Short mmCIF file of C-alpha atoms in Angstrom, two decimals:
data_model
loop_
_atom_site.label_atom_id
_atom_site.label_comp_id
_atom_site.label_asym_id
_atom_site.label_seq_id
_atom_site.Cartn_x
_atom_site.Cartn_y
_atom_site.Cartn_z
CA UNK A 1 194.44 -88.06 103.49
CA UNK A 2 190.94 -86.58 103.38
CA UNK A 3 191.37 -85.07 106.84
CA UNK A 4 194.54 -83.33 105.82
CA UNK A 5 192.82 -82.02 102.65
CA UNK A 6 190.00 -80.56 104.66
CA UNK A 7 192.38 -78.88 107.01
CA UNK A 8 194.46 -77.46 104.20
CA UNK A 9 194.95 -73.75 104.92
CA UNK A 10 194.62 -72.98 101.21
CA UNK A 11 191.16 -74.53 101.03
CA UNK A 12 190.02 -72.68 104.14
CA UNK A 13 191.52 -69.50 102.83
CA UNK A 14 189.65 -69.94 99.55
CA UNK A 15 186.34 -70.35 101.36
CA UNK A 16 187.09 -67.37 103.58
CA UNK A 17 188.01 -65.26 100.58
CA UNK A 18 184.80 -66.22 98.79
CA UNK A 19 182.76 -65.28 101.85
CA UNK A 20 184.54 -61.93 102.00
CA UNK A 21 183.79 -61.26 98.32
CA UNK A 22 180.12 -62.21 98.80
CA UNK A 23 179.88 -60.04 101.92
CA UNK A 24 181.53 -57.12 100.12
CA UNK A 25 179.23 -57.53 97.13
CA UNK A 26 176.20 -57.65 99.45
CA UNK A 27 177.37 -54.51 101.21
CA UNK A 28 177.87 -52.70 97.89
CA UNK A 29 174.37 -53.70 96.73
CA UNK A 30 172.93 -52.58 100.06
CA UNK A 31 174.67 -49.22 99.79
CA UNK A 32 173.48 -48.79 96.20
CA UNK A 33 169.91 -49.56 97.24
CA UNK A 34 170.18 -47.13 100.16
CA UNK A 35 171.51 -44.46 97.78
CA UNK A 36 168.66 -45.17 95.35
CA UNK A 37 166.06 -44.81 98.12
CA UNK A 38 167.73 -41.63 99.39
CA UNK A 39 167.71 -40.07 95.91
CA UNK A 40 164.07 -41.13 95.44
CA UNK A 41 163.09 -39.45 98.69
CA UNK A 42 164.99 -36.27 97.80
CA UNK A 43 163.24 -36.17 94.41
CA UNK A 44 159.84 -36.59 96.09
CA UNK A 45 160.57 -33.87 98.65
CA UNK A 46 161.42 -31.44 95.86
CA UNK A 47 158.49 -32.49 93.63
CA UNK A 48 155.97 -32.13 96.47
CA UNK A 49 157.28 -28.95 98.08
CA UNK A 50 154.32 -26.83 96.87
CA UNK A 51 151.90 -29.10 98.73
CA UNK A 52 152.07 -28.88 102.53
CA UNK A 53 151.25 -31.66 104.94
CA UNK A 54 151.60 -32.43 108.66
CA UNK A 55 155.11 -33.44 109.77
CA UNK A 56 156.00 -36.99 108.74
CA UNK A 57 158.52 -39.52 109.99
CA UNK A 58 161.44 -40.11 107.59
CA UNK A 59 160.82 -43.87 107.62
CA UNK A 60 157.13 -44.60 108.25
CA UNK A 61 155.65 -41.36 106.96
CA UNK A 62 152.14 -40.56 108.19
CA UNK A 63 151.44 -44.15 109.25
CA UNK A 64 150.66 -43.19 112.85
CA UNK A 65 148.18 -40.55 111.76
CA UNK A 66 146.22 -43.00 109.61
CA UNK A 67 146.74 -46.25 111.48
CA UNK A 68 143.41 -46.20 113.31
CA UNK A 69 140.23 -47.56 111.77
CA UNK A 70 138.80 -44.06 112.21
CA UNK A 71 141.28 -42.71 109.66
CA UNK A 72 138.61 -40.61 107.96
CA UNK A 73 138.74 -38.16 110.89
CA UNK A 74 142.35 -37.07 110.29
CA UNK A 75 141.55 -36.88 106.57
CA UNK A 76 138.74 -34.39 107.19
CA UNK A 77 140.99 -32.35 109.51
CA UNK A 78 143.43 -32.06 106.63
CA UNK A 79 140.64 -30.94 104.29
CA UNK A 80 139.92 -28.00 106.59
CA UNK A 81 143.57 -27.08 107.07
CA UNK A 82 145.09 -27.54 103.61
CA UNK A 83 143.28 -26.04 100.60
CA UNK A 84 142.56 -28.29 97.63
CA UNK A 85 145.26 -30.92 98.23
CA UNK A 86 147.96 -32.20 100.58
CA UNK A 87 150.66 -34.86 100.72
CA UNK A 88 150.37 -38.22 102.42
CA UNK A 89 153.58 -40.15 103.02
CA UNK A 90 152.92 -43.90 103.10
CA UNK A 91 156.52 -44.52 104.07
CA UNK A 92 159.91 -42.89 103.56
CA UNK A 93 160.13 -43.34 99.79
CA UNK A 94 156.48 -43.47 98.82
CA UNK A 95 154.08 -40.54 98.91
CA UNK A 96 150.91 -39.49 97.15
CA UNK A 97 148.99 -36.26 96.77
CA UNK A 98 145.45 -36.34 98.16
CA UNK A 99 143.12 -34.07 96.18
CA UNK A 100 139.63 -33.00 97.23
CA UNK A 101 138.91 -29.84 95.26
CA UNK A 102 136.45 -29.87 92.31
CA UNK A 103 138.74 -27.79 90.07
CA UNK A 104 141.59 -30.20 90.74
CA UNK A 105 139.27 -33.16 90.09
CA UNK A 106 138.18 -31.67 86.78
CA UNK A 107 141.76 -31.27 85.58
CA UNK A 108 142.81 -34.80 86.54
CA UNK A 109 139.67 -36.59 85.31
CA UNK A 110 139.87 -34.68 82.04
CA UNK A 111 143.23 -36.33 81.30
CA UNK A 112 144.05 -39.91 80.38
CA UNK A 113 146.65 -40.74 83.02
CA UNK A 114 146.85 -44.44 83.91
CA UNK A 115 145.66 -45.79 87.22
CA UNK A 116 148.34 -46.17 89.84
CA UNK A 117 150.19 -49.37 88.92
CA UNK A 118 151.55 -49.90 92.44
CA UNK A 119 148.05 -50.02 93.93
CA UNK A 120 145.86 -51.47 91.20
CA UNK A 121 148.24 -54.29 90.20
CA UNK A 122 147.41 -55.86 93.56
CA UNK A 123 143.87 -56.45 92.26
CA UNK A 124 145.02 -58.50 89.25
CA UNK A 125 145.16 -61.91 90.99
CA UNK A 126 141.52 -61.38 91.96
CA UNK A 127 139.74 -59.55 89.11
CA UNK A 128 142.34 -59.83 86.34
CA UNK A 129 142.77 -57.19 83.66
CA UNK A 130 139.14 -56.25 83.18
CA UNK A 131 137.53 -52.89 82.48
CA UNK A 132 138.61 -51.49 85.86
CA UNK A 133 142.33 -52.12 85.28
CA UNK A 134 142.78 -51.98 81.52
CA UNK A 135 144.45 -48.97 79.92
CA UNK A 136 144.74 -47.41 76.47
CA UNK A 137 143.27 -48.90 73.32
CA UNK A 138 142.38 -52.24 74.94
CA UNK A 139 140.34 -50.45 77.60
CA UNK A 140 138.58 -48.42 74.89
CA UNK A 141 137.73 -51.57 72.90
CA UNK A 142 136.31 -53.35 75.96
CA UNK A 143 134.35 -50.25 77.07
CA UNK A 144 132.82 -49.89 73.61
CA UNK A 145 132.00 -53.60 73.50
CA UNK A 146 130.25 -53.57 76.90
CA UNK A 147 128.42 -50.23 76.69
CA UNK A 148 125.39 -51.78 74.90
CA UNK A 149 124.81 -53.94 77.99
CA UNK A 150 123.65 -50.75 79.73
CA UNK A 151 121.36 -49.47 76.98
CA UNK A 152 117.97 -48.22 78.19
CA UNK A 153 116.16 -51.06 76.43
CA UNK A 154 118.26 -53.54 78.41
CA UNK A 155 117.85 -51.70 81.74
CA UNK A 156 114.06 -51.34 81.56
CA UNK A 157 113.09 -55.00 82.19
CA UNK A 158 115.76 -55.22 84.91
CA UNK A 159 113.56 -53.10 87.19
CA UNK A 160 111.18 -56.04 87.66
CA UNK A 161 114.08 -58.39 88.42
CA UNK A 162 115.50 -55.90 90.91
CA UNK A 163 112.11 -55.66 92.64
CA UNK A 164 111.89 -59.47 92.87
CA UNK A 165 115.29 -59.63 94.61
CA UNK A 166 114.39 -56.81 97.01
CA UNK A 167 111.11 -58.51 97.95
CA UNK A 168 112.93 -61.76 98.80
CA UNK A 169 115.15 -59.77 101.15
CA UNK A 170 112.24 -57.89 102.72
CA UNK A 171 110.31 -61.14 103.27
CA UNK A 172 113.34 -62.45 105.14
CA UNK A 173 113.47 -59.24 107.20
CA UNK A 174 109.83 -59.66 108.19
CA UNK A 175 110.64 -63.07 109.65
CA UNK A 176 113.74 -61.82 111.45
CA UNK A 177 112.23 -58.69 113.02
CA UNK A 178 109.29 -60.64 114.41
CA UNK A 179 111.68 -61.83 117.14
CA UNK A 180 114.23 -58.97 117.19
CA UNK A 181 113.77 -55.53 115.64
CA UNK A 182 117.55 -54.97 115.45
CA UNK A 183 119.19 -55.96 112.18
CA UNK A 184 122.60 -55.64 110.55
CA UNK A 185 121.51 -54.70 107.04
CA UNK A 186 124.71 -54.56 104.96
CA UNK A 187 125.12 -58.35 104.84
CA UNK A 188 121.52 -58.82 103.69
CA UNK A 189 121.73 -56.02 101.14
CA UNK A 190 125.00 -57.45 99.72
CA UNK A 191 123.28 -60.79 99.18
CA UNK A 192 120.34 -59.04 97.51
CA UNK A 193 122.50 -56.96 95.14
CA UNK A 194 124.51 -60.06 94.21
CA UNK A 195 121.22 -61.83 93.49
CA UNK A 196 120.20 -58.89 91.30
CA UNK A 197 123.42 -58.79 89.30
CA UNK A 198 123.27 -62.55 88.80
CA UNK A 199 119.76 -62.27 87.34
CA UNK A 200 120.29 -59.13 85.27
CA UNK A 201 123.82 -59.37 83.92
CA UNK A 202 124.44 -63.12 84.05
CA UNK A 203 120.99 -64.55 83.15
CA UNK A 204 120.75 -66.57 86.38
CA UNK A 205 117.43 -68.24 87.03
CA UNK A 206 115.96 -68.25 90.56
CA UNK A 207 117.22 -66.54 93.71
CA UNK A 208 120.64 -67.09 95.24
CA UNK A 209 119.53 -65.44 98.50
CA UNK A 210 118.42 -68.83 99.79
CA UNK A 211 121.68 -70.52 98.72
CA UNK A 212 123.94 -70.95 101.75
CA UNK A 213 127.00 -71.66 99.57
CA UNK A 214 126.95 -68.13 98.16
CA UNK A 215 128.02 -66.77 101.55
CA UNK A 216 131.53 -68.07 100.89
CA UNK A 217 131.80 -65.81 97.82
CA UNK A 218 130.58 -62.74 99.72
CA UNK A 219 133.01 -63.47 102.57
CA UNK A 220 135.85 -63.90 100.05
CA UNK A 221 135.06 -60.48 98.55
CA UNK A 222 135.03 -58.94 102.03
CA UNK A 223 138.37 -60.54 102.89
CA UNK A 224 140.02 -59.52 99.63
CA UNK A 225 138.92 -55.90 100.01
CA UNK A 226 140.47 -55.71 103.48
CA UNK A 227 143.64 -57.59 102.52
CA UNK A 228 144.35 -55.40 99.49
CA UNK A 229 144.05 -52.15 101.45
CA UNK A 230 146.26 -53.62 104.18
CA UNK A 231 148.86 -54.65 101.59
CA UNK A 232 148.91 -51.24 99.90
CA UNK A 233 149.91 -49.70 103.23
CA UNK A 234 152.61 -52.23 104.14
CA UNK A 235 156.06 -51.54 102.67
CA UNK A 236 157.18 -55.13 103.32
CA UNK A 237 154.26 -56.67 101.40
CA UNK A 238 154.88 -54.97 98.05
CA UNK A 239 157.01 -57.81 96.66
CA UNK A 240 154.79 -60.61 95.31
CA UNK A 241 157.12 -63.45 96.33
CA UNK A 242 157.49 -62.20 99.89
CA UNK A 243 153.74 -61.55 100.17
CA UNK A 244 152.86 -65.10 99.07
CA UNK A 245 154.95 -66.46 101.94
CA UNK A 246 153.07 -64.45 104.58
CA UNK A 247 149.85 -65.61 106.33
CA UNK A 248 148.02 -62.69 104.66
CA UNK A 249 149.32 -63.72 101.24
CA UNK A 250 148.12 -67.30 101.69
CA UNK A 251 144.76 -66.02 102.93
CA UNK A 252 144.47 -63.79 99.86
CA UNK A 253 145.27 -66.73 97.55
CA UNK A 254 142.52 -68.86 99.14
CA UNK A 255 140.00 -66.01 98.88
CA UNK A 256 140.86 -65.53 95.18
CA UNK A 257 140.28 -69.22 94.56
CA UNK A 258 136.84 -69.03 96.20
CA UNK A 259 135.89 -65.95 94.16
CA UNK A 260 137.05 -67.58 90.93
CA UNK A 261 135.13 -70.79 91.65
CA UNK A 262 131.93 -68.74 91.76
CA UNK A 263 132.56 -66.81 88.53
CA UNK A 264 133.80 -69.90 86.68
CA UNK A 265 130.58 -71.69 87.59
CA UNK A 266 128.49 -68.73 86.34
CA UNK A 267 130.29 -68.76 82.97
CA UNK A 268 130.09 -72.55 82.71
CA UNK A 269 126.32 -72.59 83.38
CA UNK A 270 125.59 -69.90 80.79
CA UNK A 271 127.74 -71.60 78.15
CA UNK A 272 125.90 -74.87 78.76
CA UNK A 273 122.53 -73.12 78.43
CA UNK A 274 123.51 -71.51 75.11
CA UNK A 275 124.52 -74.91 73.73
CA UNK A 276 120.97 -76.23 74.11
CA UNK A 277 119.09 -76.59 70.86
CA UNK A 278 117.68 -73.31 69.61
CA UNK A 279 118.94 -71.22 72.53
CA UNK A 280 121.89 -69.71 70.67
CA UNK A 281 119.69 -68.49 67.81
CA UNK A 282 117.07 -67.20 70.24
CA UNK A 283 119.63 -65.12 72.15
CA UNK A 284 121.40 -63.99 68.96
CA UNK A 285 118.11 -62.62 67.61
CA UNK A 286 117.68 -60.28 70.59
CA UNK A 287 118.17 -56.62 69.77
CA UNK A 288 120.33 -56.11 72.87
CA UNK A 289 122.38 -58.73 74.71
CA UNK A 290 122.98 -59.06 78.45
CA UNK A 291 126.46 -58.40 79.85
CA UNK A 292 127.65 -62.03 79.89
CA UNK A 293 126.11 -62.85 76.52
CA UNK A 294 128.00 -59.94 74.93
CA UNK A 295 131.24 -61.42 76.26
CA UNK A 296 130.40 -64.98 75.21
CA UNK A 297 129.37 -63.95 71.70
CA UNK A 298 132.52 -61.84 71.33
CA UNK A 299 134.51 -64.91 72.34
CA UNK A 300 132.66 -67.19 69.93
CA UNK A 301 132.63 -64.82 66.97
CA UNK A 302 136.05 -63.26 67.35
CA UNK A 303 137.98 -65.48 69.73
CA UNK A 304 141.34 -63.91 68.98
CA UNK A 305 140.29 -60.56 70.45
CA UNK A 306 138.76 -61.90 73.67
CA UNK A 307 140.50 -64.80 75.39
CA UNK A 308 138.98 -66.95 78.13
CA UNK A 309 141.19 -65.03 80.57
CA UNK A 310 139.78 -61.71 79.31
CA UNK A 311 136.26 -63.05 79.62
CA UNK A 312 136.70 -64.14 83.22
CA UNK A 313 138.41 -60.87 84.12
CA UNK A 314 135.36 -58.91 82.96
CA UNK A 315 133.00 -61.27 84.81
CA UNK A 316 135.10 -61.06 88.01
CA UNK A 317 135.24 -57.26 87.72
CA UNK A 318 131.55 -56.71 87.19
CA UNK A 319 130.49 -59.39 89.66
CA UNK A 320 132.38 -57.44 92.35
CA UNK A 321 131.74 -53.88 91.22
CA UNK A 322 128.14 -54.54 90.25
CA UNK A 323 127.05 -55.75 93.67
CA UNK A 324 129.46 -54.48 96.36
CA UNK A 325 129.36 -50.77 95.51
CA UNK A 326 125.57 -50.78 95.13
CA UNK A 327 125.15 -52.65 98.42
CA UNK A 328 127.21 -49.95 100.13
CA UNK A 329 125.13 -47.17 98.55
CA UNK A 330 121.79 -48.77 99.51
CA UNK A 331 122.84 -49.62 103.08
CA UNK A 332 124.22 -46.15 103.85
CA UNK A 333 121.12 -44.56 102.29
CA UNK A 334 118.87 -46.62 104.57
CA UNK A 335 121.01 -45.57 107.54
CA UNK A 336 120.81 -41.89 106.54
CA UNK A 337 117.00 -42.09 106.25
CA UNK A 338 116.76 -43.99 109.54
CA UNK A 339 118.72 -41.16 111.20
CA UNK A 340 116.44 -38.48 109.71
CA UNK A 341 112.82 -39.61 110.20
CA UNK A 342 111.32 -36.43 108.73
CA UNK A 343 113.02 -37.05 105.39
CA UNK A 344 112.20 -40.77 105.61
CA UNK A 345 108.51 -40.01 106.05
CA UNK A 346 108.46 -37.52 103.19
CA UNK A 347 110.03 -40.17 100.91
CA UNK A 348 107.51 -42.75 102.08
CA UNK A 349 104.57 -40.47 101.32
CA UNK A 350 105.95 -39.74 97.87
CA UNK A 351 106.38 -43.46 97.15
CA UNK A 352 102.96 -44.39 98.56
CA UNK A 353 101.26 -41.83 96.32
CA UNK A 354 103.17 -43.24 93.34
CA UNK A 355 103.14 -47.00 93.97
CA UNK A 356 100.32 -47.61 96.44
CA UNK A 357 101.19 -50.91 98.14
CA UNK A 358 104.23 -51.41 95.88
CA UNK A 359 102.83 -54.52 94.20
CA UNK A 360 104.24 -53.24 90.94
CA UNK A 361 107.20 -50.94 90.23
CA UNK A 362 108.35 -50.20 86.69
CA UNK A 363 110.94 -48.19 84.80
CA UNK A 364 108.45 -45.33 84.32
CA UNK A 365 108.07 -44.92 88.10
CA UNK A 366 111.78 -44.26 88.70
CA UNK A 367 111.73 -40.70 87.32
CA UNK A 368 108.63 -39.82 89.36
CA UNK A 369 110.16 -39.92 92.84
CA UNK A 370 112.16 -36.64 92.92
CA UNK A 371 112.44 -36.27 96.70
CA UNK A 372 113.54 -39.87 97.20
CA UNK A 373 116.15 -39.34 94.48
CA UNK A 374 117.37 -36.21 96.25
CA UNK A 375 117.76 -38.18 99.49
CA UNK A 376 119.65 -40.97 97.74
CA UNK A 377 122.05 -38.45 96.19
CA UNK A 378 122.61 -36.72 99.52
CA UNK A 379 123.38 -40.11 101.09
CA UNK A 380 125.83 -40.80 98.26
CA UNK A 381 127.46 -37.46 98.98
CA UNK A 382 127.91 -38.27 102.67
CA UNK A 383 128.85 -41.91 102.03
CA UNK A 384 130.32 -42.30 98.51
CA UNK A 385 130.50 -46.06 97.74
CA UNK A 386 133.98 -45.72 96.20
CA UNK A 387 135.85 -43.41 98.61
CA UNK A 388 138.90 -42.85 96.38
CA UNK A 389 140.60 -43.72 93.09
CA UNK A 390 144.27 -43.31 92.16
CA UNK A 391 146.15 -41.99 89.14
CA UNK A 392 149.82 -41.91 88.21
CA UNK A 393 150.83 -38.77 86.34
CA UNK A 394 152.11 -39.73 82.87
CA UNK A 395 153.16 -36.14 82.19
CA UNK A 396 153.50 -32.93 84.24
CA UNK A 397 150.28 -31.33 85.46
CA UNK A 398 149.47 -27.75 86.45
CA UNK A 399 146.40 -27.00 88.56
CA UNK A 400 144.19 -23.89 88.31
CA UNK A 401 145.87 -22.25 91.33
CA UNK A 402 149.28 -22.48 89.60
CA UNK A 403 150.73 -25.36 91.61
CA UNK A 404 152.22 -28.16 89.56
CA UNK A 405 153.53 -31.72 89.78
CA UNK A 406 155.98 -33.63 87.57
CA UNK A 407 155.31 -36.91 85.80
CA UNK A 408 155.55 -40.00 88.00
CA UNK A 409 153.69 -38.58 91.01
CA UNK A 410 150.80 -40.59 92.46
CA UNK A 411 147.46 -38.86 93.03
CA UNK A 412 144.65 -40.11 95.24
CA UNK A 413 141.33 -38.57 94.23
CA UNK A 414 139.45 -38.65 97.52
CA UNK A 415 135.74 -38.48 96.73
CA UNK A 416 134.97 -38.84 100.42
CA UNK A 417 137.06 -35.75 101.26
CA UNK A 418 135.61 -33.86 98.26
CA UNK A 419 132.06 -34.58 99.42
CA UNK A 420 132.93 -33.42 102.96
CA UNK A 421 134.88 -30.33 101.90
CA UNK A 422 133.29 -27.31 103.65
CA UNK A 423 134.51 -24.99 100.88
CA UNK A 424 132.47 -27.03 98.39
CA UNK A 425 129.54 -28.13 100.56
CA UNK A 426 128.53 -25.75 103.40
CA UNK A 427 127.92 -27.66 106.65
CA UNK A 428 129.06 -30.88 104.94
CA UNK A 429 128.12 -33.21 107.84
CA UNK A 430 124.46 -32.14 107.74
CA UNK A 431 122.08 -34.37 105.79
CA UNK A 432 120.35 -31.86 103.51
CA UNK A 433 118.60 -33.31 100.42
CA UNK A 434 117.73 -29.78 99.19
CA UNK A 435 121.32 -29.56 97.92
CA UNK A 436 120.07 -31.73 95.03
CA UNK A 437 116.76 -29.96 94.42
CA UNK A 438 115.97 -29.45 90.73
CA UNK A 439 117.73 -26.34 89.46
CA UNK A 440 120.25 -26.16 92.31
CA UNK A 441 123.68 -24.99 91.15
CA UNK A 442 126.97 -26.73 91.91
CA UNK A 443 130.36 -27.31 90.36
CA UNK A 444 130.37 -30.03 87.67
CA UNK A 445 132.95 -31.99 89.70
CA UNK A 446 131.64 -31.35 93.23
CA UNK A 447 129.61 -34.58 93.34
CA UNK A 448 131.34 -37.70 92.03
CA UNK A 449 129.78 -40.86 93.51
CA UNK A 450 130.47 -42.66 90.21
CA UNK A 451 133.80 -40.95 89.48
CA UNK A 452 133.95 -38.76 86.36
CA UNK A 453 135.54 -38.26 82.96
CA UNK A 454 135.86 -40.98 80.33
CA UNK A 455 136.49 -43.63 83.00
CA UNK A 456 133.35 -43.01 85.02
CA UNK A 457 131.30 -45.96 86.20
CA UNK A 458 129.81 -47.78 83.20
CA UNK A 459 126.95 -49.11 85.36
CA UNK A 460 125.93 -45.88 87.12
CA UNK A 461 122.38 -45.88 85.67
CA UNK A 462 121.95 -49.54 86.65
CA UNK A 463 123.14 -48.70 90.18
CA UNK A 464 120.84 -45.67 90.58
CA UNK A 465 117.86 -47.69 89.37
CA UNK A 466 118.60 -50.46 91.86
CA UNK A 467 118.99 -48.00 94.73
CA UNK A 468 115.64 -46.38 93.92
CA UNK A 469 113.86 -49.73 93.75
CA UNK A 470 115.42 -50.96 97.00
CA UNK A 471 114.76 -47.76 98.96
CA UNK A 472 111.20 -47.42 97.66
CA UNK A 473 110.11 -50.97 98.45
CA UNK A 474 111.85 -50.95 101.85
CA UNK A 475 110.13 -47.75 102.98
CA UNK A 476 106.73 -49.15 101.98
CA UNK A 477 107.26 -52.14 104.30
CA UNK A 478 109.29 -50.83 107.22
CA UNK A 479 109.84 -47.82 109.40
CA UNK A 480 113.58 -47.43 109.98
CA UNK A 481 115.41 -46.11 113.02
CA UNK A 482 119.13 -46.13 113.94
CA UNK A 483 120.47 -48.46 116.59
CA UNK A 484 121.91 -46.02 119.19
CA UNK A 485 124.07 -48.74 120.74
CA UNK A 486 125.83 -49.51 117.45
CA UNK A 487 126.49 -46.35 115.45
CA UNK A 488 128.29 -47.29 112.21
CA UNK A 489 131.89 -46.12 111.76
CA UNK A 490 132.74 -45.56 108.06
CA UNK A 491 136.06 -47.03 106.92
CA UNK A 492 137.59 -46.62 103.46
CA UNK A 493 138.20 -49.94 101.78
CA UNK A 494 137.87 -50.57 98.04
CA UNK A 495 134.24 -49.77 98.85
CA UNK A 496 133.07 -47.63 101.79
CA UNK A 497 132.19 -50.04 104.60
CA UNK A 498 131.47 -49.77 108.31
CA UNK A 499 133.91 -51.00 110.94
CA UNK A 500 131.06 -52.43 113.02
CA UNK A 501 128.38 -53.10 110.41
CA UNK A 502 125.27 -51.01 109.66
CA UNK A 503 122.69 -51.78 112.33
CA UNK A 504 119.10 -50.52 112.16
CA UNK A 505 115.87 -51.00 114.09
CA UNK A 506 112.99 -52.03 111.85
CA UNK A 507 109.27 -51.79 112.54
CA UNK A 508 106.88 -53.52 110.16
CA UNK A 509 104.27 -51.12 108.78
CA UNK A 510 100.66 -52.30 108.78
#
């Protein structure tokens, strides 16, 4: 009986009919999606027609042009060929406009367009919705809340803490170069800047540079930076569910967990310290609070406006931004000075006349090293720590040359291309600190190592102070030279890194 039921032609016909309906429905949905993608591409082609670019493939765009690790070379070729801006197709239905002209930068940074959702949302699992990713009124409230953490009275005593962290690193270098003068500096500098941010912003006691466990956090940050850039450029990894199933997605999840373990422990330790008898009142009586204390007090005194999730997002954001960008700036500055010994020596003489043996460096010293500051700025021009930021046009925009774009277009503000634009900076590849001599004239938006406009880097003064302290104390201890066998190759990640590290030769000064 059951056999005859299974073989019933009506039952088989019903199944076959259902399969046909499902297949037809799938085909219709596929055709609708294809039509949607086609219309999207046609809209983009029309919207971007005023902005030329090299020929692109209809499916994978300019992927071949930018697939190499040396992708900054084709970018700079574009800067020379296409004035002010050009189009980069990521794939057939996604394109952005690269801009590298100061007038264009001024127009965009003077507006309040949101950051590109497609790109920046990929950061949320890692750093949450902190100051970097927030928009609108919530961003304004958080910015206003955190600005006092960078008041001059707060920054002044940090100089001593910065110097302590730098000296720990330099002591380690002395031991290492006694057996081998070659050193990859970026890893060491990253550890030092993380140590600094832990002491200054998060009230950490002692040095983390001798803590082997901290290496897992730094490696997690390195992995996440690479994975996010890779994901942005992969059309098949845009969907969160699909991405989680890939090896890269699982790797990213593990790295996020490691990063969060570190920041959770930092918050937990500080909360425990404030709960000790008398500590809360002692901290509350301070005229200005440190970064983490501002967040914790906001949580305690007005919990509804700052959740635990908000608090960790701000800690994750500043833990990353406060050490990784500065480490890039310091390391590339040391490389630039190593490659130009005449400028290195002039900086050293200036610092020696100011600090002697460097036993003490204070806030008041930082404004008395003009040539060293010029060299740091020129290094930041050549190697901007944040090579680009993105915006999504919330309304149409018209540029000074008359070209325009509709709402919905993505812009990539390439600070690296701006700083290497020969129309803005003559002989842009030449290291020339005199560009930043007192009184020298330049466009207000020609030099943007800390971005610009209302969303510029909140910690830019902190970062400049740390770079001055690190460069000054390093030059008092060591003579730097490049390693000719390992010339660094800049690559644009969330922060400007080197494909093969930043290797220097160090000679201890007597």
